[in-house]
Coordinates of C-alpha atoms in Angstrom, one line a residue:
M1 CA 42.7 27.0 -33.6
E2 CA 39.7 29.2 -33.2
G3 CA 37.4 26.5 -34.5
I4 CA 38.7 24.0 -31.9
L5 CA 38.1 26.6 -29.1
V6 CA 34.5 27.2 -30.4
K7 CA 33.8 23.4 -30.5
T8 CA 35.3 22.9 -27.1
G9 CA 33.3 25.8 -25.7
F10 CA 30.1 24.4 -27.2
R11 CA 30.9 21.0 -25.7
W12 CA 31.4 22.5 -22.3
A13 CA 28.2 24.5 -22.6
A14 CA 26.3 21.4 -23.6
L15 CA 27.8 19.4 -20.7
V16 CA 26.9 22.1 -18.2
A17 CA 23.3 22.3 -19.6
L18 CA 23.0 18.5 -19.4
F19 CA 24.3 18.5 -15.8
A20 CA 21.8 21.2 -14.9
C21 CA 18.9 19.2 -16.4
F22 CA 20.0 16.1 -14.5
T23 CA 20.3 18.1 -11.2
I24 CA 16.8 19.5 -11.7
T25 CA 15.4 16.1 -12.5
V26 CA 17.0 14.5 -9.4
Q27 CA 15.7 17.4 -7.2
A28 CA 12.2 17.0 -8.6
Q29 CA 12.3 13.2 -7.9
K30 CA 13.5 13.8 -4.3
S31 CA 10.8 16.5 -3.9
G32 CA 8.1 14.1 -5.2
K33 CA 9.4 11.3 -3.0
Q34 CA 9.4 13.6 0.1
E35 CA 5.9 14.7 -0.7
R36 CA 4.8 11.0 -0.9
I37 CA 6.5 10.3 2.5
D38 CA 4.9 13.3 4.1
S39 CA 1.5 12.5 2.7
T40 CA 1.7 8.8 3.9
K41 CA 2.7 9.9 7.3
A42 CA -0.1 12.4 7.6
R43 CA -2.7 9.9 6.5
V44 CA -1.5 7.1 8.8
E45 CA -1.3 9.4 11.8
A46 CA -4.8 10.7 11.1
K47 CA -6.1 7.1 10.7
S48 CA -7.6 8.2 7.4
Y49 CA -6.3 6.2 4.5
T50 CA -7.2 3.5 1.9
F51 CA -5.1 0.4 1.3
H52 CA -5.6 -0.5 -2.4
A53 CA -4.6 -4.2 -3.1
T54 CA -3.0 -5.1 -6.4
N55 CA -1.9 -8.6 -5.7
A56 CA -3.4 -11.5 -3.5
S57 CA -1.9 -14.8 -2.3
G58 CA -3.4 -17.5 -0.2
K59 CA -2.1 -20.4 1.8
R60 CA -0.5 -22.1 -1.2
G61 CA 1.5 -19.0 -2.1
R62 CA 0.3 -18.5 -5.6
T63 CA 0.1 -14.7 -6.3
I64 CA -2.9 -13.5 -8.3
N65 CA -2.9 -10.0 -9.9
I66 CA -6.1 -8.3 -8.8
A67 CA -7.2 -5.3 -10.8
G68 CA -9.9 -2.8 -10.0
D69 CA -10.7 -0.1 -7.5
Q70 CA -13.0 -2.4 -5.4
N71 CA -10.0 -4.3 -3.8
R72 CA -9.4 -2.2 -0.8
I73 CA -9.5 -1.6 2.9
V74 CA -10.8 1.9 3.9
V75 CA -9.6 3.1 7.3
R76 CA -11.2 6.0 9.1
P77 CA -11.1 6.9 12.8
D78 CA -14.7 5.7 13.2
I79 CA -15.2 2.9 10.5
I80 CA -13.3 0.2 8.7
K81 CA -14.6 -1.0 5.3
C82 CA -13.1 -4.0 3.7
D83 CA -13.7 -5.4 0.2
L84 CA -11.1 -7.9 -0.7
P85 CA -11.3 -11.0 -2.8
F86 CA -10.8 -14.4 -1.1
Y87 CA -9.0 -17.2 -3.0
G88 CA -8.1 -19.5 -0.2
E89 CA -9.5 -22.5 1.5
S90 CA -12.5 -22.6 3.9
Y91 CA -13.0 -24.7 7.0
G92 CA -16.0 -25.9 8.8
G93 CA -18.6 -25.2 6.1
A94 CA -17.6 -21.6 5.5
G95 CA -17.8 -20.4 1.9
G96 CA -14.6 -20.8 -0.1
Y97 CA -13.6 -19.1 -3.4
A98 CA -15.2 -15.7 -3.7
P99 CA -13.5 -13.4 -6.2
T100 CA -16.4 -10.9 -6.4
S101 CA -17.6 -8.3 -3.9
N102 CA -20.0 -9.5 -1.2
G103 CA -17.6 -12.3 -0.4
P104 CA -16.3 -13.4 2.9
L105 CA -13.8 -10.5 3.2
T106 CA -16.4 -7.8 2.4
F107 CA -17.6 -6.1 5.6
E108 CA -18.0 -2.8 7.4
T109 CA -17.4 -2.2 11.1
K110 CA -17.6 0.6 13.6
D111 CA -16.6 -1.6 16.5
F112 CA -12.9 -2.4 16.3
I113 CA -9.6 -2.2 18.0
Y114 CA -6.9 -0.2 16.1
Q115 CA -3.3 -0.3 17.1
S116 CA -0.4 1.3 15.3
K117 CA 3.3 0.5 16.1
P118 CA 6.5 1.7 14.4
G119 CA 7.6 -0.6 11.6
K120 CA 10.8 -1.1 9.7
K121 CA 12.7 1.9 8.4
G122 CA 10.2 4.4 9.6
G123 CA 7.0 2.7 8.5
W124 CA 4.0 1.4 10.5
N125 CA 2.5 -1.9 11.5
I126 CA -1.2 -1.6 12.0
S127 CA -3.4 -4.1 13.7
I128 CA -7.2 -4.0 13.3
K129 CA -9.4 -6.4 15.2
P130 CA -13.1 -6.1 14.3
K131 CA -15.3 -6.9 17.3
D132 CA -18.6 -7.4 15.4
V133 CA -17.4 -9.4 12.5
P134 CA -17.2 -13.0 13.9
D135 CA -15.1 -14.6 11.2
I136 CA -12.4 -12.0 11.0
Q137 CA -9.8 -12.3 13.7
E138 CA -7.3 -9.6 12.6
I139 CA -6.1 -7.5 9.7
I140 CA -2.4 -6.5 9.8
I141 CA -1.3 -3.8 7.5
S142 CA 2.4 -3.0 7.2
I143 CA 3.0 0.4 5.6
G144 CA 6.3 1.7 4.3
V145 CA 7.2 5.4 4.5
E146 CA 6.4 5.9 0.8
G147 CA 3.0 4.2 1.0
Y148 CA 3.8 0.8 -0.3
A149 CA 2.0 -1.8 1.9
S150 CA 1.0 -5.3 2.6
A151 CA -2.0 -6.7 4.4
T152 CA -2.7 -10.0 6.0
V153 CA -6.2 -11.1 6.9
T154 CA -6.6 -13.8 9.5
S155 CA -10.1 -15.4 9.9
Q156 CA -11.7 -18.1 12.0
N157 CA -13.0 -20.4 9.2
R158 CA -10.7 -19.5 6.3
S159 CA -7.1 -19.7 5.4
V160 CA -4.9 -16.6 5.8
M161 CA -4.9 -14.2 2.8
N162 CA -2.0 -11.9 2.0
Y163 CA -2.3 -8.8 -0.2
T164 CA 0.2 -6.2 -1.5
G165 CA -0.5 -2.7 -2.7
E166 CA -0.4 0.9 -1.8
V167 CA -1.8 3.3 0.8
Y168 CA -3.3 6.6 -0.4

């Protein structure tokens, strides 16, 4: 009888220890998630963040995995820097396929209109309209509370490009 009680007691102790580990893990995940939410909110409100693109898709909808640090839009209160690959179609003699930097979606501007509106589930919808980059009409960045984002670039002489990635 005593052996059964020891085994049962050990099982209960193991179960309690397992539950404690699970609770600590869940709390750490919640804490990490909240830190990410707070960090994203602070960056967006300060207009100081970088959208890092990991996927691109053009007019035909085919998604291309794009690796590398150079695929980004840097947003600061006084400047926008864009360096994104273009895989779409061009119109009216504009250059087409340009997967490397210095392509049609590589520019820097200090003259732009920046608007931020509340998005879905607490996120943000950002509209950027460069005034001194003639081909780029608008960049729309939709940012979720945890920093996952998508960007759409609309230009005068090229097809619309869509990107997915993260804001940090």
